[in-house]
CSV table of C-alpha atoms in Angstrom, one decimal:
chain,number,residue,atom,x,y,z
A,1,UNK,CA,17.4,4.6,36.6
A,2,UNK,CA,14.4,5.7,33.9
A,3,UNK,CA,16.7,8.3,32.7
A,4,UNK,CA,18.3,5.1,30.7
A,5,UNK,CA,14.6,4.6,29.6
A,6,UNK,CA,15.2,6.1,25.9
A,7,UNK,CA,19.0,4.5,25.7
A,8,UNK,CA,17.6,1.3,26.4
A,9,UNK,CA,14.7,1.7,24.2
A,10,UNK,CA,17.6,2.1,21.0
A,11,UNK,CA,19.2,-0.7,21.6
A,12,UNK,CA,16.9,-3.1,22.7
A,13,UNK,CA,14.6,-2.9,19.9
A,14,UNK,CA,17.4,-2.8,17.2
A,15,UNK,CA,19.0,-5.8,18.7
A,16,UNK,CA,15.1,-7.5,18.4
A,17,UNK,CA,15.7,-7.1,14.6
A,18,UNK,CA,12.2,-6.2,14.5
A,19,UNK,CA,12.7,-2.3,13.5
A,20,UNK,CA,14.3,-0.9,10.4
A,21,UNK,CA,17.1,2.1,11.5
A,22,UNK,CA,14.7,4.8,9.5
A,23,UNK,CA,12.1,3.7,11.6
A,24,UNK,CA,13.7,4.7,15.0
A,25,UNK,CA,15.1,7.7,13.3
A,26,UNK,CA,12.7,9.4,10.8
A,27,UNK,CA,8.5,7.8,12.8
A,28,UNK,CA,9.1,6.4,16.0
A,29,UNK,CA,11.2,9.2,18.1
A,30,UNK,CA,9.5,12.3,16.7
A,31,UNK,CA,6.5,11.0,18.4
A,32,UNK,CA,7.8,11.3,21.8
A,33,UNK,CA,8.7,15.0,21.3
A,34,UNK,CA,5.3,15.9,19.7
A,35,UNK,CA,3.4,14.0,22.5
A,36,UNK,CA,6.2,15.7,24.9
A,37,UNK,CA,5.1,19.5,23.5
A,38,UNK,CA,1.3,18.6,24.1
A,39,UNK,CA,1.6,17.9,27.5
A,40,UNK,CA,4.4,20.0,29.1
A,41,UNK,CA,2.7,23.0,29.8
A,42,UNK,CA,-1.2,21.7,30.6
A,43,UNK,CA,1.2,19.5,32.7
A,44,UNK,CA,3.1,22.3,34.2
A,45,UNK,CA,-0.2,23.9,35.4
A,46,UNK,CA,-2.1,21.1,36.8
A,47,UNK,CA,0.9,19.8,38.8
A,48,UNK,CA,0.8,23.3,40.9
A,49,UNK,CA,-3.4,22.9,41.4
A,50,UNK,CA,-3.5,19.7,42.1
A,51,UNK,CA,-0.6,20.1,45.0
A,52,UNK,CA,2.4,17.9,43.3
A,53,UNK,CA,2.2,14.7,44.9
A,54,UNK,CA,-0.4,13.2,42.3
A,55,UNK,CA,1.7,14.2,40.1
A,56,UNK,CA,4.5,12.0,41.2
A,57,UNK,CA,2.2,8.9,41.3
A,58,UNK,CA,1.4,9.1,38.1
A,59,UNK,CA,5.1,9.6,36.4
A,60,UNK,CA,5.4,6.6,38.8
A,61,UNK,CA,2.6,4.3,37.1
A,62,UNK,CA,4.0,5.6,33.7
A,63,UNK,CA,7.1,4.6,34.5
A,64,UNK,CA,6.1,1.1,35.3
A,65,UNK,CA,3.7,0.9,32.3
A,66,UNK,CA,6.6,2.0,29.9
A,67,UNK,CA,8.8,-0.6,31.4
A,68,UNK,CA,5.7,-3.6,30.9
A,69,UNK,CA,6.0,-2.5,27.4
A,70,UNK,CA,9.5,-2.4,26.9
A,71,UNK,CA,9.4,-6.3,28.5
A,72,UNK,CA,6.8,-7.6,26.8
A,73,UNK,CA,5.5,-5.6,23.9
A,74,UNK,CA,6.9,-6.3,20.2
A,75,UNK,CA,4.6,-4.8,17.8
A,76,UNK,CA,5.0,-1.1,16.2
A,77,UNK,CA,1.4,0.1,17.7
A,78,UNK,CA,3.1,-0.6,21.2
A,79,UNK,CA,5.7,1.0,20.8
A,80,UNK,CA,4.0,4.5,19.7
A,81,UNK,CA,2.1,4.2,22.7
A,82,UNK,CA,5.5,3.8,24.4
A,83,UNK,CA,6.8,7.1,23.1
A,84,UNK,CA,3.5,8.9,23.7
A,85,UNK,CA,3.7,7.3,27.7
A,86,UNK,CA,7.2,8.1,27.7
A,87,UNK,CA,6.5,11.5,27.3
A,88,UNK,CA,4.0,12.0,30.3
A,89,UNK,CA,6.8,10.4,32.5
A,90,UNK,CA,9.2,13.3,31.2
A,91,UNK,CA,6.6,15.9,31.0
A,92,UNK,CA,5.8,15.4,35.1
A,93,UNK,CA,9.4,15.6,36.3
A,94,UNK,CA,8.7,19.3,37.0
A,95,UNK,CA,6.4,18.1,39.5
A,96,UNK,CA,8.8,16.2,41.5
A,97,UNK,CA,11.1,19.2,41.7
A,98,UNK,CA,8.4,21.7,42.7
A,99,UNK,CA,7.7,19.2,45.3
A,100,UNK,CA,10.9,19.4,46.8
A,101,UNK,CA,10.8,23.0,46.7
A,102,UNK,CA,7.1,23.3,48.1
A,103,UNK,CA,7.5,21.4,51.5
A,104,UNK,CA,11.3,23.0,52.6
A,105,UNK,CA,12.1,26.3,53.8
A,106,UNK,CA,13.4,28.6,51.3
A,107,UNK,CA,17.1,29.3,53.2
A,108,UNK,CA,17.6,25.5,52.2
A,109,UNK,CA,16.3,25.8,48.8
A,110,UNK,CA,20.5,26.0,47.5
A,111,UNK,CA,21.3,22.7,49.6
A,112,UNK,CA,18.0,21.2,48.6
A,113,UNK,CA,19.2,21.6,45.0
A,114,UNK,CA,22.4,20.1,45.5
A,115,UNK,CA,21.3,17.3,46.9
A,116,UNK,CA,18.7,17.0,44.0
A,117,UNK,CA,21.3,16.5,41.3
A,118,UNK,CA,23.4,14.3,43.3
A,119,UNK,CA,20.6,12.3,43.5
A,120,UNK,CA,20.2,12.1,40.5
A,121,UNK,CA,23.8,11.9,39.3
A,122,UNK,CA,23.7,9.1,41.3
A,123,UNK,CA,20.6,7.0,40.0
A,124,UNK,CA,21.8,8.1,36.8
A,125,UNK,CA,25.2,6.5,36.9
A,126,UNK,CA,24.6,3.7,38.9
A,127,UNK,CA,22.1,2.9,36.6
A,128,UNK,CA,24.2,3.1,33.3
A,129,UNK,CA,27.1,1.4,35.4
A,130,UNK,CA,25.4,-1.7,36.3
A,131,UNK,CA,23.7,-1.9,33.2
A,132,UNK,CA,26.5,-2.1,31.3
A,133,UNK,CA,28.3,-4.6,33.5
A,134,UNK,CA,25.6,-7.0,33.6
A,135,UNK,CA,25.9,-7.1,29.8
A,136,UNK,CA,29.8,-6.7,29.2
A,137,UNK,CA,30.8,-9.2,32.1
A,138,UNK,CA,27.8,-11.3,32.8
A,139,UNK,CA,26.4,-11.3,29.5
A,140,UNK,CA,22.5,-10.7,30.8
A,141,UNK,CA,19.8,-10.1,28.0
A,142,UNK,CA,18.2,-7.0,28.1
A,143,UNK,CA,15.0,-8.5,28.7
A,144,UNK,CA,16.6,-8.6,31.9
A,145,UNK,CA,18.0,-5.2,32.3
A,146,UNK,CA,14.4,-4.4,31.6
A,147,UNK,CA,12.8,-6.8,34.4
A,148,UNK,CA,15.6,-5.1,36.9
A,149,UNK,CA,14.7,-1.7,36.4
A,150,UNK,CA,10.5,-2.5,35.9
A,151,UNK,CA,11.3,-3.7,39.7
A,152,UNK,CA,12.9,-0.7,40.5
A,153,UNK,CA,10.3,1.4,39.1
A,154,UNK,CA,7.7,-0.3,41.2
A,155,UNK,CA,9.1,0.1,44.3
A,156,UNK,CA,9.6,3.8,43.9
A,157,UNK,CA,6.0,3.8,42.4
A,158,UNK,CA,5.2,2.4,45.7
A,159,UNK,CA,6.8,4.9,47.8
A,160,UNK,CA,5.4,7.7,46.3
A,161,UNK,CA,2.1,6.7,48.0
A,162,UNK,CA,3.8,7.6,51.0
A,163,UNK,CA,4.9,10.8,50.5
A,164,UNK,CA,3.4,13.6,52.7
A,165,UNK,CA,1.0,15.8,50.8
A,166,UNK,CA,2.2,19.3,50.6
A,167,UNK,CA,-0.1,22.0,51.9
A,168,UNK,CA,0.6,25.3,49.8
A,169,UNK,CA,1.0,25.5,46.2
A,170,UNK,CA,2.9,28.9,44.2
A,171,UNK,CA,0.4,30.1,42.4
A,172,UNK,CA,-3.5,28.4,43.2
A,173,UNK,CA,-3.0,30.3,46.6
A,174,UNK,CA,-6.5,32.2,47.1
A,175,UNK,CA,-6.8,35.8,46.7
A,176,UNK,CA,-5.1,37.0,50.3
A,177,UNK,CA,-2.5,35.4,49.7
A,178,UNK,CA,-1.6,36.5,46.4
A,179,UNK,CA,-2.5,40.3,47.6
A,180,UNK,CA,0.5,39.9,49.8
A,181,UNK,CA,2.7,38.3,47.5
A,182,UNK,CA,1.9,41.8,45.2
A,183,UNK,CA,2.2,43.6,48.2
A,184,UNK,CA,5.8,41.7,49.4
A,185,UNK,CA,7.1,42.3,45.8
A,186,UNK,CA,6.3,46.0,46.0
A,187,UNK,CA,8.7,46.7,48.9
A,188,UNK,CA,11.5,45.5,47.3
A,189,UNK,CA,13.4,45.5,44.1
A,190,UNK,CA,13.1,42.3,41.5
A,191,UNK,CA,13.7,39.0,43.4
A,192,UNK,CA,14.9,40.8,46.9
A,193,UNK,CA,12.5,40.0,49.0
A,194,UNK,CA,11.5,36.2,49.4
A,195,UNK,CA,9.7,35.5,52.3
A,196,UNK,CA,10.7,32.7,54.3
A,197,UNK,CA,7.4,31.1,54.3
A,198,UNK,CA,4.6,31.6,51.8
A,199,UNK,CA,1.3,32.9,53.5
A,200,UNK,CA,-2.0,30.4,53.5
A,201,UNK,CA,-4.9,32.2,52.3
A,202,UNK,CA,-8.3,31.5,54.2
A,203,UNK,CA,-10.1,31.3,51.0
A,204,UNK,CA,-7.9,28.4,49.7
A,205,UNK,CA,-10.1,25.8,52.1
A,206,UNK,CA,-13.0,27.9,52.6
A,207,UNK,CA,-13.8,28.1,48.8
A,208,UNK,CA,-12.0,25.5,47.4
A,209,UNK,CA,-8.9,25.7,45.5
A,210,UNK,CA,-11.1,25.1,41.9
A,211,UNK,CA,-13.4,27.9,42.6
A,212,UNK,CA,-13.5,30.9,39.9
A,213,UNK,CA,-12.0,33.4,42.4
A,214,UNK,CA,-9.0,31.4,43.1
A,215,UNK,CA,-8.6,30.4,39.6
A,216,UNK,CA,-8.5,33.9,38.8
A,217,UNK,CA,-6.3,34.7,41.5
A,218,UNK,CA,-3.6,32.6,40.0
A,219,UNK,CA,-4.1,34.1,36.5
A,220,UNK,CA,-3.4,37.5,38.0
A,221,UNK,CA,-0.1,36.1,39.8
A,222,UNK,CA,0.7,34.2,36.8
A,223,UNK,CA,0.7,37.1,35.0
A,224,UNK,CA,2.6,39.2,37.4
A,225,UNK,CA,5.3,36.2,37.4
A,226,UNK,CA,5.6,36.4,33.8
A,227,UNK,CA,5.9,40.5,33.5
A,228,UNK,CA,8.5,39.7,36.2
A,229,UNK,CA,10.2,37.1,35.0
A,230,UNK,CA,10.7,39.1,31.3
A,231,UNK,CA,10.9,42.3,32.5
A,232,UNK,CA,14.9,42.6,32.8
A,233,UNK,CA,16.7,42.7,28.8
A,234,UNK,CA,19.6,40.9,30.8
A,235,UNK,CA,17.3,37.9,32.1
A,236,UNK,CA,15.5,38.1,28.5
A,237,UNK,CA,19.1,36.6,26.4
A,238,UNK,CA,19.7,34.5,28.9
A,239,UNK,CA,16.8,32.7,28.8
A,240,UNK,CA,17.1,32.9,25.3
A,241,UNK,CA,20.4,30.9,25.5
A,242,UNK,CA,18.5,28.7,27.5
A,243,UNK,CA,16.0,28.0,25.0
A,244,UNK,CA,17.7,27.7,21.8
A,245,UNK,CA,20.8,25.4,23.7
A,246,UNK,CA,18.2,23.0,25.2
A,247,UNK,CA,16.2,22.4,21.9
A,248,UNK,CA,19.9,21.3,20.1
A,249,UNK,CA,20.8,19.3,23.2
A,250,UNK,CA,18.2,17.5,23.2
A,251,UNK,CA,18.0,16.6,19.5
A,252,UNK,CA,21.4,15.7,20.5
A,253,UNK,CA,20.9,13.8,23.3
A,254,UNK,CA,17.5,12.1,22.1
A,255,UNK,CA,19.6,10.5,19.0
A,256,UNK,CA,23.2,9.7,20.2
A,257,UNK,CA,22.4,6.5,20.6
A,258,UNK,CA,21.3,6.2,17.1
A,259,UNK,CA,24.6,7.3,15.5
A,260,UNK,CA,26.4,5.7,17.9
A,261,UNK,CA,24.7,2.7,16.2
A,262,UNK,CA,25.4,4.1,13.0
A,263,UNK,CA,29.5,3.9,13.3
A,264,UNK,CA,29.4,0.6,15.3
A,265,UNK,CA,26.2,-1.5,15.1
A,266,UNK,CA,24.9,-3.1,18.4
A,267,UNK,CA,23.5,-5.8,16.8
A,268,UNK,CA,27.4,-6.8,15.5
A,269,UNK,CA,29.9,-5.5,18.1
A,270,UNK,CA,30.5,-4.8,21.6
A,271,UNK,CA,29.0,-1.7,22.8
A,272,UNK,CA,29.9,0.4,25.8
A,273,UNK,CA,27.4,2.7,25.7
A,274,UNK,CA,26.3,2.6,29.7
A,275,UNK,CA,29.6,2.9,30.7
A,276,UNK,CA,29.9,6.4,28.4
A,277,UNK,CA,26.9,7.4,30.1
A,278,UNK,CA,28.1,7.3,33.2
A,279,UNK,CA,31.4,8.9,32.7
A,280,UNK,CA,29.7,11.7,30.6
A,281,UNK,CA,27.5,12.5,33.8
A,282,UNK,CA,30.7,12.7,35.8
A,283,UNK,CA,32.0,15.0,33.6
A,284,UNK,CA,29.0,17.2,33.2
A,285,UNK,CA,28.7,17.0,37.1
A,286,UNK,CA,32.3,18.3,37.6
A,287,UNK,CA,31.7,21.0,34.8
A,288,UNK,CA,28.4,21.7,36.4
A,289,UNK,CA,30.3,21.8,40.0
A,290,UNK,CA,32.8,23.8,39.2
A,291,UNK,CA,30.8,26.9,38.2
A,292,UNK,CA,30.0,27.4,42.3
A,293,UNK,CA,34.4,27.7,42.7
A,294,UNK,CA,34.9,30.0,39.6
A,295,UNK,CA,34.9,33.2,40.8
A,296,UNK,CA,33.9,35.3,37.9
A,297,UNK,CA,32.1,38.7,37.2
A,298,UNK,CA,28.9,35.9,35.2
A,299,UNK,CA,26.9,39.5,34.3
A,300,UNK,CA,29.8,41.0,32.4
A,301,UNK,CA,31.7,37.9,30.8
A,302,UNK,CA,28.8,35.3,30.9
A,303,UNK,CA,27.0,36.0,27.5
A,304,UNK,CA,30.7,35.8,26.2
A,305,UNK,CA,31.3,32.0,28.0
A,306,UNK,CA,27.9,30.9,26.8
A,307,UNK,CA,29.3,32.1,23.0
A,308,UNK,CA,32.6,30.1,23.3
A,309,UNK,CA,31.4,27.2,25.5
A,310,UNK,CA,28.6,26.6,22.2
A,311,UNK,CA,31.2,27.3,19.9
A,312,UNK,CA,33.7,24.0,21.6
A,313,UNK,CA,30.2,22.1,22.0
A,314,UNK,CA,29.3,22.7,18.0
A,315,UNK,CA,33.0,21.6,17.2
A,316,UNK,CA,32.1,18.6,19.6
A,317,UNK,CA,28.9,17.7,17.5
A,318,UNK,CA,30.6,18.0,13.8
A,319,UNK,CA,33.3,15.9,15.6
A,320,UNK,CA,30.6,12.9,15.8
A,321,UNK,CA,28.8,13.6,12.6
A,322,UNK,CA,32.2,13.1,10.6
A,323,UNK,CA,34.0,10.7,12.6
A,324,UNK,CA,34.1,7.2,11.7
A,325,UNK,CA,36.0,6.0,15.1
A,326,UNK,CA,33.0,4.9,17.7
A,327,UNK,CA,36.0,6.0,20.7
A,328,UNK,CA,36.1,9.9,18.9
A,329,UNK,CA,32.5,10.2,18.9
A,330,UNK,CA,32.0,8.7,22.8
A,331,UNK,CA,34.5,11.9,23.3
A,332,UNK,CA,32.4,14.4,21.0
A,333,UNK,CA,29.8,13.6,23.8
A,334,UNK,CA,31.4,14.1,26.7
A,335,UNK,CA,33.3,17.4,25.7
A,336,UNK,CA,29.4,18.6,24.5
A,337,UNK,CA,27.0,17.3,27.5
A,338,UNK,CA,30.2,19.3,29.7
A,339,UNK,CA,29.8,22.3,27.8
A,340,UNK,CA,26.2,22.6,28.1
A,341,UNK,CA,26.2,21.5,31.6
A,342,UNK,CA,28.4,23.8,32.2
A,343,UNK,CA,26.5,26.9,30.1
A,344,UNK,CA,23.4,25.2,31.7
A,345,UNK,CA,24.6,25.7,35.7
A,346,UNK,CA,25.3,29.8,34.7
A,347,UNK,CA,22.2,30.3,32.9
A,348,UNK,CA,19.7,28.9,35.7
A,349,UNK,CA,22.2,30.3,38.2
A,350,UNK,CA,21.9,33.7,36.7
A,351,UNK,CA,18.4,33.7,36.2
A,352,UNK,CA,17.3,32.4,39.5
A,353,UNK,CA,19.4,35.1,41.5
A,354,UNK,CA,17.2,37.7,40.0
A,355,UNK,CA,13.7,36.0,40.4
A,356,UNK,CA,11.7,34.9,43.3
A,357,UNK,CA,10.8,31.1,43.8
A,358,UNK,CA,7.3,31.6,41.8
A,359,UNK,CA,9.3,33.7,39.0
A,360,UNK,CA,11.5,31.1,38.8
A,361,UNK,CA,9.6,28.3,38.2
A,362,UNK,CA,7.3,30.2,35.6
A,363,UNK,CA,10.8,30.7,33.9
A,364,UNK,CA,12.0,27.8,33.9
A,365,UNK,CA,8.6,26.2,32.6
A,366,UNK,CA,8.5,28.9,29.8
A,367,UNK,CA,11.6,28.4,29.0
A,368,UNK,CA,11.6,24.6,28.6
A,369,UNK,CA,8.1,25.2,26.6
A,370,UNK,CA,10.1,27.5,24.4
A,371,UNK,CA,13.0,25.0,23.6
A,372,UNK,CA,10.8,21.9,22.9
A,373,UNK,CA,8.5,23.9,20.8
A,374,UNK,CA,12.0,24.3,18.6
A,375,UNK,CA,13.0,21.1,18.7
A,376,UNK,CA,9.5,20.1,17.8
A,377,UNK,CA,9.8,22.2,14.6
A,378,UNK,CA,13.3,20.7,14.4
A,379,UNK,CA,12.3,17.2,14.3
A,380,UNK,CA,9.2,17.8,11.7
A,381,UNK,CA,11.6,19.5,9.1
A,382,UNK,CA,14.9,17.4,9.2
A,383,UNK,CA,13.8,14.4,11.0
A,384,UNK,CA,10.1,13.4,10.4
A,385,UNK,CA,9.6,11.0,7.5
A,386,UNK,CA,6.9,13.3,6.6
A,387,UNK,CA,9.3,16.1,5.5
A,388,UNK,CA,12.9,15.9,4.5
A,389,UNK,CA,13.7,12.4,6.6
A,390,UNK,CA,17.1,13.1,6.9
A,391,UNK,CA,19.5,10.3,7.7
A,392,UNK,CA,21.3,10.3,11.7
A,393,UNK,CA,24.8,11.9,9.7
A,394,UNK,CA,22.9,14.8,8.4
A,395,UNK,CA,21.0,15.5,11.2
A,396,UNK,CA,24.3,15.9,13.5
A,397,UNK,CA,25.5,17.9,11.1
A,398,UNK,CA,22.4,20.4,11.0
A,399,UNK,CA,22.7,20.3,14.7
A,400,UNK,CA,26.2,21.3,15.0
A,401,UNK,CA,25.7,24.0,12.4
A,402,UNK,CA,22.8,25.1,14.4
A,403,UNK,CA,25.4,25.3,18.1
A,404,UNK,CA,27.6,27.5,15.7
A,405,UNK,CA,24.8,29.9,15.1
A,406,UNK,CA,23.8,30.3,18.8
A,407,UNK,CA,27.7,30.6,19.4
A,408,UNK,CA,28.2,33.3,17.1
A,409,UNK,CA,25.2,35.2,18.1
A,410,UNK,CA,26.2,35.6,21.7
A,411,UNK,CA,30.2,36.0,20.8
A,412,UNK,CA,28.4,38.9,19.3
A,413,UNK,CA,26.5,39.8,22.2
A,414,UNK,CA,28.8,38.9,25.1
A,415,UNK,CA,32.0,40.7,23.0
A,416,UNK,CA,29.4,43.6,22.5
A,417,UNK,CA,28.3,43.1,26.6
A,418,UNK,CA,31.9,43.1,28.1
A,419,UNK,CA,33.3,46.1,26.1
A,420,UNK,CA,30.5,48.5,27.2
A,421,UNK,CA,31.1,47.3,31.0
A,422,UNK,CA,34.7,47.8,30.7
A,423,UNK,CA,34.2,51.3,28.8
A,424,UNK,CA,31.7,52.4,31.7
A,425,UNK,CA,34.1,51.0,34.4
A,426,UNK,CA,37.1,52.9,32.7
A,427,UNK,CA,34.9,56.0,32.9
A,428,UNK,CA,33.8,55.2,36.2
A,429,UNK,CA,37.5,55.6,37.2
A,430,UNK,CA,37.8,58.3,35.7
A,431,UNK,CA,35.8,60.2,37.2
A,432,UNK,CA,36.9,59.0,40.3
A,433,UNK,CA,40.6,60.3,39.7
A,434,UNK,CA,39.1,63.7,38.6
A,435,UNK,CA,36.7,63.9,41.8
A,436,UNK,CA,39.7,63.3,43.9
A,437,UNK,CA,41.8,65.8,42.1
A,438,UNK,CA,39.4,68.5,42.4
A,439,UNK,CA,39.1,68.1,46.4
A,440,UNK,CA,42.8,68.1,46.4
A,441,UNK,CA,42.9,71.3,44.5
A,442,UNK,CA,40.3,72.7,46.9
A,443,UNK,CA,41.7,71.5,50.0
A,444,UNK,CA,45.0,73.4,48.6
């Protein structure tokens, strides 16, 4: 249910009166991306040495602090604080998923997955659902809303204590054991060989896990990971795609509430904006789904979906900047969070067939890094009140002018991509046809 967190946040101090709409827009919500970008990838290290599960605890107690505040704090000083705290709850969700990953066997790692984002589909929509029936139909305050979930939050906080403490990490792993990972990756080509079970070095509780020689241990295989991970030009614009998409859908998905309260004020009207929610994560499910059932050639025609998917989700986004009908925009969304969840599913798909697990994760760290470093330099240009303060209308429309770019860079590329496997197939047929005449001839 904190995936509402930010929603909530929107609505529930505009409805306080106690916030200007420029504030929201142009000081309050660029501070949770800076705050976000400073501790992502510090985050991202320390939740591998210090074995995940602390990790956890402490999104846990963030969680519940940001919901104390959101119950009971009023004043502008609080709520910076709340964006800063905000941002160490998202910035130590990766440790919850390397969690998962770190105490199963790797030939459930695709099942593991699935039941991941069902999980969260579920919290996710159950959340938006009953939020916004206790306010349509029962009429609840959000101070409420807020209590509910700070419960929520507390018990989960709870249960995290009882989690069982993992007892291998993917990279602080001593220096035997990253000797044989170098060793396992030598036998076989990019991401072919995955052992089922990673290999507990000796050093690791002899020496301690802090110790210089296991510290530089994982330097070397974070290194390794990264040459890896970047080594392939095919991996490389994919995770470019990933990158530049994630920055614009976030922008877009940081401030929908905000036009959304732009066209039809909740302060004034009825707004449906939980129930939108959770028919948008249907949607994106589904789209995100359906990518497992489509059986398509992804290295040959997948740059060229990712350039017309953007291309439908940047018409999507110039749909709500220009729309004065609060029912058009609530569409916008859903046919852009599909598209991108669609895009999204292929991309990490893609990328994680060709890596190992530690590849992976470096990727996908890197990668997120990459795409909030842009959105950071984003948000101080057009939406800082420092800079150019742009009001919510203009910013959509940067943003979908920005989607149209990405699209027409990789209709470029995937156009460019598709005709040179087709050409090579054509010529691989060829030769075929002349091989087999030429045995016929000599058979004759």
């Amino acid at each position: 249910m904190h995936l509402n967190c930010r929603r909530g946040i929107c609505i529930f101090l505009r409805l306080l009166k106690t916030f200007y709409f420029s504030q929201l827009t142009n000081y309050l919500f660029p501070i949770w991306t800076y705050s976000y970008l400073a501790f992502l990838f510090p985050v991202f290290l320390l939740t591998d040495f210090l074995r995940y599960k602390p990790l956890i605890m402490v999104q846990g107690l963030f969680l519940v602090i940001n919901y104390i505040l959101l119950c009971f704090a009023r004043d502008l000083p609080f709520m910076v604080y709340l964006q800063v705290n905000y941002s160490v709850v998202t910035s130590t969700e990766v440790a919850y998923f390397s969690y998962i990953y770190s105490v199963i066997p790797v030939e459930n790692y695709q099942r593991a997955t699935g039941y991941l984002r069902s999980a969260l589909l579920a919290g996710y929509t159950f959340g938006a659902s009953l939020a916004q029936v206790l306010v349509s139909l029962a009429g609840l305050d959000y101070f409420y809303i807020n209590t509910i979930t700070l419960g929520v939050m507390s018990m989960a906080f709870l249960i995290s204590f009882w989690l069982p403490m993992p007892q291998r990490t993917m990279f602080f792993k001593g220096k035997k054991a990253a000797a044989l990972r170098s060793q396992s990756q030598q036998e076989g080509p990019l991401g072919a060989h995955r052992p089922e079970e990673p290999v507990m070095d000796e050093d690791y509780g002899s020496v301690g896990w802090c110790s210089r020689e296991n510290v530089a241990a994982a330097g070397h295989l974070l290194w390794k990971s990264f040459r890896e991970s970047y080594s392939s030009r095919h991996l490389i614009y994919w995770s470019l795609w990933w990158a530049l998409a994630t920055a614009g859908y976030m922008q877009v998905f940081n401030y929908i509430q905000l036009i959304w309260d732009h066209i039809e004020p909740s302060a004034t009207s009825s707004i449906y904006n939980g129930g939108v929610e959770s028919v948008c994560s249907l949607v994106g499910a589904v789209a995100a789904f359906s990518v497992g059932h489509i059986k398509v050639t992804w290295a040959v025609w997948g740059e060229l979906a990712l350039g017309l998917f953007s291309a439908i989700g940047a018409g999507a986004v110039f749909l709500m900047a220009f729309t004065s009908s609060i029912w058009a925009c609530y569409a916008g969304y859903a046919i852009f969070k599909s598209c991108y969840m669609f895009l999204i599913t292929i991309t990490a798909f893609q990328i994680a067939s060709n890596l190992s697990t530690e590849c992976y994760a470096l990727t996908f760290g890197i990668n997120t890094f990459v795409a909030l470093s842009l959105q950071t330099i984003i948000t101080i240009i057009f939406v800082d009140e420092a800079a150019l303060g742009l009001d919510i209308v203009t910013q959509f429309i940067i943003y979908g002018s920005y989607y149209a770019v990405i699209s027409l860079l990789f209709l470029i590329r995937g156009a460019y991509t598709a005709s040179v496997n087709c050409h090579s197939a054509e010529q691989k047929e060829t030769r075929q046809e002349s091989s087999v005449e030429v045995i016929a001839t000599e058979r004759f």
